[in-house]
């Protein structure tokens, strides 16, 4: 029963996020729900949806939630400053770097960047020579590769051993592709090198030109990453990413384009699962024709 109460409270939070509300009364949520939200990386979002209600400050959970928000502001802005330092150091080569996951979406789709917690900075460079140069630049900035796993472990993955900056306390993962060869979507044409290149667009980050995935590719990538590497603790964060992509973007999603990628792919099942769940929770509305075609692709 307590778990059901927490889930119900989180759905209330997700509904408030979609509606861009800030007037929820924190007192109406249980301490378990608040702690559940904080543990799952949604603390800053819950703080934002409740801080506009004058009664929220009286809640016994207000200070812990405020602390989660302040902590997120410090961590995320340190990551953003770290990214700026990296891109500035790369100069003209920064245009070959594609921002992935949280570091890509936190400023372009979230209302405030600290609302999107992230464990590291994910960067993609498909060209081996340029990626090696970027990694060399990271070392020059003081980053060091470290892991509990040996170097051989990363030779079969889609990114090299993570880089860590001892002063900034931030991690960077350099990706050569979006998924490891062992992923069920690894052979999908959706995530081929040519497809990724065609679905990457230029953007500006603090005055420096770099790259990011199109909203369409962001949507399918986020859904597949969520399904392939499901994390029971942070699994709600990708759902929020999808909610922002579908409800808060200035760009209208080209469903025909996405549907043209999906036949015969494992990606179709992942996207269908994500959108169907969010729609059944009453958080999004997908055109009936699109939903029907998604289901057909996922089950054929």
C-alpha positions as CSV (number, residue, x, y, z in Angstrom):
1,X,0.0,0.0,0.0
2,X,2.8,2.4,0.9
3,X,4.5,1.8,-2.5
4,X,1.2,2.5,-4.2
5,X,0.9,5.8,-2.4
6,X,4.4,6.8,-3.4
7,X,3.7,5.9,-7.1
8,X,0.4,7.8,-7.0
9,X,2.3,10.8,-5.6
10,X,4.9,10.6,-8.3
11,X,2.2,10.4,-11.0
12,X,0.8,13.6,-9.5
13,X,4.2,15.1,-9.8
14,X,4.6,14.1,-13.4
15,X,1.2,15.6,-14.2
16,X,2.2,18.9,-12.6
17,X,5.4,18.8,-14.6
18,X,3.5,18.5,-17.9
19,X,1.1,21.3,-16.8
20,X,4.1,23.4,-15.7
21,X,2.5,24.0,-12.3
22,X,4.2,25.4,-9.2
23,X,1.3,25.5,-6.8
24,X,1.1,22.0,-5.5
25,X,0.8,21.8,-1.7
26,X,3.7,19.8,-0.4
27,X,1.7,19.0,2.7
28,X,-0.6,16.8,0.6
29,X,2.3,14.5,-0.2
30,X,3.6,11.9,2.3
31,X,7.2,11.9,3.5
32,X,7.7,8.6,1.7
33,X,6.6,10.1,-1.6
34,X,8.9,13.1,-1.2
35,X,11.9,10.9,-0.3
36,X,10.9,8.6,-3.2
37,X,11.1,11.6,-5.6
38,X,14.4,12.7,-4.2
39,X,16.0,9.2,-4.4
40,X,14.8,8.9,-8.1
41,X,16.4,12.2,-9.1
42,X,13.1,14.2,-9.2
43,X,13.7,16.3,-6.0
44,X,14.4,19.5,-7.9
45,X,11.3,19.0,-10.1
46,X,9.1,18.4,-7.0
47,X,10.5,21.5,-5.3
48,X,9.7,23.6,-8.4
49,X,6.1,22.3,-8.6
50,X,5.5,23.1,-4.9
51,X,7.5,26.2,-4.2
52,X,4.7,28.5,-5.5
53,X,2.2,27.3,-2.9
54,X,2.5,29.5,0.3
55,X,1.7,26.4,2.5
56,X,4.5,24.3,1.2
57,X,7.2,25.9,3.4
58,X,5.4,24.6,6.5
59,X,5.8,21.0,5.4
60,X,8.1,18.8,7.5
61,X,9.7,17.8,4.2
62,X,10.3,21.3,2.8
63,X,13.9,21.6,4.0
64,X,15.0,18.2,2.7
65,X,13.4,19.1,-0.6
66,X,15.0,22.5,-0.7
67,X,18.4,20.9,0.1
68,X,18.0,18.5,-2.9
69,X,17.3,21.5,-5.1
70,X,20.3,23.5,-3.9
71,X,22.5,20.4,-4.3
72,X,21.3,19.9,-7.8
73,X,22.0,23.6,-8.7
74,X,25.6,23.2,-7.5
75,X,26.2,19.9,-9.3
76,X,24.5,20.7,-12.6
77,X,26.0,24.1,-12.9
78,X,29.5,22.7,-12.2
79,X,28.9,20.2,-15.0
80,X,27.8,23.0,-17.3
81,X,30.9,25.0,-16.4
82,X,33.0,21.9,-17.0
83,X,31.4,21.4,-20.4
84,X,32.1,25.0,-21.3
85,X,35.7,24.6,-20.4
86,X,36.0,21.5,-22.6
87,X,34.3,23.1,-25.6
88,X,36.3,26.3,-25.3
89,X,39.6,24.3,-25.2
90,X,38.5,22.3,-28.3
91,X,38.0,25.5,-30.3
92,X,36.9,24.7,-33.9
93,X,36.9,21.0,-33.1
94,X,33.9,21.5,-30.8
95,X,31.6,21.4,-33.8
96,X,32.3,17.7,-34.0
97,X,31.1,17.0,-30.5
98,X,27.5,15.9,-30.0
99,X,25.9,16.4,-26.6
100,X,23.9,13.4,-25.3
101,X,21.3,12.7,-22.6
102,X,21.0,15.2,-19.7
103,X,23.8,17.6,-20.8
104,X,22.0,18.0,-24.1
105,X,18.4,18.4,-23.0
106,X,18.7,20.2,-19.7
107,X,19.0,23.7,-21.3
108,X,17.1,23.2,-24.5
109,X,13.9,21.6,-23.1
110,X,13.9,21.8,-19.3
111,X,12.6,25.0,-17.7
112,X,15.8,25.3,-15.6
113,X,18.9,23.1,-16.2
114,X,19.3,22.0,-12.5
115,X,15.9,20.2,-12.8
116,X,17.7,17.6,-14.9
117,X,20.1,15.7,-12.6
118,X,22.8,13.7,-14.4
119,X,25.6,11.5,-13.2
120,X,28.0,12.5,-15.9
121,X,28.6,14.5,-19.1
122,X,27.9,12.3,-22.1
123,X,29.6,13.3,-25.4
124,X,29.6,11.6,-28.8
125,X,32.3,11.8,-31.4
126,X,31.9,9.3,-34.2
127,X,35.2,10.0,-36.0
128,X,38.0,8.0,-34.3
129,X,40.7,10.5,-35.0
130,X,38.8,13.5,-33.7
131,X,37.6,11.5,-30.6
132,X,41.2,10.6,-29.8
133,X,42.1,14.3,-30.0
134,X,39.2,15.2,-27.7
135,X,40.3,12.7,-25.2
136,X,43.8,14.1,-25.3
137,X,42.3,17.5,-24.7
138,X,40.5,16.2,-21.6
139,X,43.7,14.9,-20.2
140,X,45.3,18.2,-20.8
141,X,42.5,19.8,-18.7
142,X,43.2,17.6,-15.8
143,X,40.8,14.7,-16.4
144,X,42.0,11.2,-15.7
145,X,40.5,7.9,-16.8
146,X,39.5,5.7,-13.8
147,X,37.2,2.8,-13.2
148,X,36.7,-0.3,-11.1
149,X,36.8,-2.2,-14.4
150,X,40.0,-2.9,-16.4
151,X,40.7,-1.2,-19.7
152,X,39.8,-4.4,-21.6
153,X,36.3,-4.2,-20.4
154,X,35.7,-1.0,-22.3
155,X,37.0,-2.3,-25.6
156,X,33.6,-4.0,-26.2
157,X,31.5,-1.0,-25.1
158,X,30.3,2.1,-26.9
159,X,32.4,4.5,-24.8
160,X,35.9,4.5,-23.4
161,X,36.8,4.4,-19.7
162,X,35.2,7.4,-18.0
163,X,37.1,10.5,-17.3
164,X,37.1,12.2,-13.9
165,X,38.2,15.7,-12.9
166,X,39.5,15.6,-9.3
167,X,38.9,19.3,-8.6
168,X,35.5,19.7,-10.4
169,X,34.4,16.3,-9.2
170,X,32.6,15.6,-12.5
171,X,32.7,12.6,-14.9
172,X,32.8,12.6,-18.7
173,X,32.0,9.7,-20.9
174,X,33.3,9.8,-24.5
175,X,31.0,7.8,-26.8
176,X,31.9,6.4,-30.2
177,X,28.3,5.2,-30.8
178,X,25.0,5.3,-28.9
179,X,24.8,1.6,-27.8
180,X,27.2,-1.2,-27.1
181,X,27.4,-4.0,-29.7
182,X,25.6,-6.4,-27.3
183,X,22.4,-4.2,-27.1
184,X,19.3,-5.5,-28.8
185,X,19.1,-2.3,-30.8
186,X,22.8,-2.3,-31.8
187,X,22.1,-3.5,-35.3
188,X,19.0,-1.4,-35.8
189,X,19.3,1.0,-38.8
190,X,17.8,3.6,-36.5
191,X,21.2,4.0,-34.7
192,X,23.6,3.4,-37.6
193,X,26.4,5.9,-38.0
194,X,24.9,7.4,-41.2
195,X,21.5,7.8,-39.5
196,X,23.0,9.4,-36.4
197,X,25.0,11.8,-38.6
198,X,21.8,12.7,-40.6
199,X,19.9,13.3,-37.3
200,X,22.5,15.6,-35.7
201,X,22.0,19.3,-35.8
202,X,24.2,22.3,-34.8
203,X,23.5,24.2,-31.6
204,X,25.2,26.8,-29.5
205,X,26.4,26.2,-26.0
206,X,27.5,29.4,-24.3
207,X,28.8,30.9,-27.5
208,X,30.4,27.7,-28.8
209,X,29.1,25.7,-31.7
210,X,28.6,22.0,-31.0
211,X,26.0,19.4,-32.0
212,X,23.0,17.6,-30.6
213,X,20.5,15.0,-31.8
214,X,17.3,16.1,-33.4
215,X,14.2,15.8,-31.2
216,X,13.1,12.8,-33.2
217,X,16.4,11.0,-32.6
218,X,16.4,12.1,-29.0
219,X,13.0,10.6,-28.5
220,X,13.8,7.1,-29.9
221,X,17.3,7.1,-28.3
222,X,16.0,8.0,-24.9
223,X,13.2,5.4,-25.1
224,X,15.6,2.7,-26.2
225,X,18.3,3.6,-23.6
226,X,15.6,3.5,-20.9
227,X,14.4,0.1,-22.0
228,X,17.9,-1.4,-22.6
229,X,19.5,-0.2,-19.4
230,X,16.4,0.1,-17.1
231,X,17.4,1.5,-13.8
232,X,14.8,1.1,-11.0
233,X,16.3,4.1,-9.2
234,X,16.7,6.6,-12.0
235,X,14.2,5.1,-14.5
236,X,11.8,8.0,-14.1
237,X,14.3,10.6,-15.3
238,X,14.2,9.4,-19.0
239,X,10.4,9.4,-18.7
240,X,10.6,13.1,-17.8
241,X,13.0,13.7,-20.7
242,X,10.4,12.2,-23.0
243,X,7.6,14.2,-21.5
244,X,9.6,17.4,-22.1
245,X,10.4,16.4,-25.6
246,X,6.7,15.8,-26.4
247,X,5.1,18.6,-24.4
248,X,7.6,21.4,-23.9
249,X,9.5,21.5,-27.2
250,X,9.0,24.4,-29.7
251,X,9.6,21.7,-32.4
252,X,6.7,19.6,-33.7
253,X,7.7,15.9,-33.6
254,X,7.8,14.4,-37.1
255,X,6.1,11.1,-36.4
256,X,6.1,10.1,-40.1
257,X,9.9,10.3,-40.0
258,X,10.2,8.3,-36.9
259,X,7.7,5.7,-38.2
260,X,9.8,5.3,-41.3
261,X,12.8,4.2,-39.2
262,X,11.0,1.6,-37.1
263,X,9.8,-1.4,-39.1
264,X,11.7,-4.5,-38.3
265,X,13.6,-3.0,-35.4
266,X,13.8,-3.6,-31.6
267,X,13.6,0.2,-31.2
268,X,9.9,0.1,-32.2
269,X,9.0,-1.9,-29.1
270,X,10.9,0.4,-26.8
271,X,9.3,3.6,-28.2
272,X,5.8,1.9,-28.1
273,X,6.3,0.8,-24.5
274,X,7.4,4.3,-23.4
275,X,4.6,6.2,-25.2
276,X,1.9,3.7,-24.3
277,X,2.7,3.9,-20.6
278,X,2.8,7.7,-20.5
279,X,-0.4,7.9,-22.5
280,X,-2.2,5.4,-20.2
281,X,-1.1,7.5,-17.2
282,X,-2.8,10.5,-18.8
283,X,0.4,12.4,-19.3
284,X,0.6,12.7,-23.1
285,X,-1.7,12.2,-26.1
286,X,-0.4,10.5,-29.1
287,X,-2.4,10.7,-32.4
288,X,-4.4,7.5,-32.7
289,X,-3.0,6.8,-36.2
290,X,0.6,7.1,-34.8
291,X,-0.2,4.8,-31.8
292,X,-1.7,2.2,-34.1
293,X,1.4,2.2,-36.4
294,X,3.7,2.1,-33.4
295,X,1.9,-1.0,-32.1
296,X,2.0,-2.6,-35.5
297,X,5.8,-2.0,-35.8
298,X,6.4,-3.3,-32.2
299,X,4.4,-6.5,-32.6
300,X,5.2,-7.5,-36.2
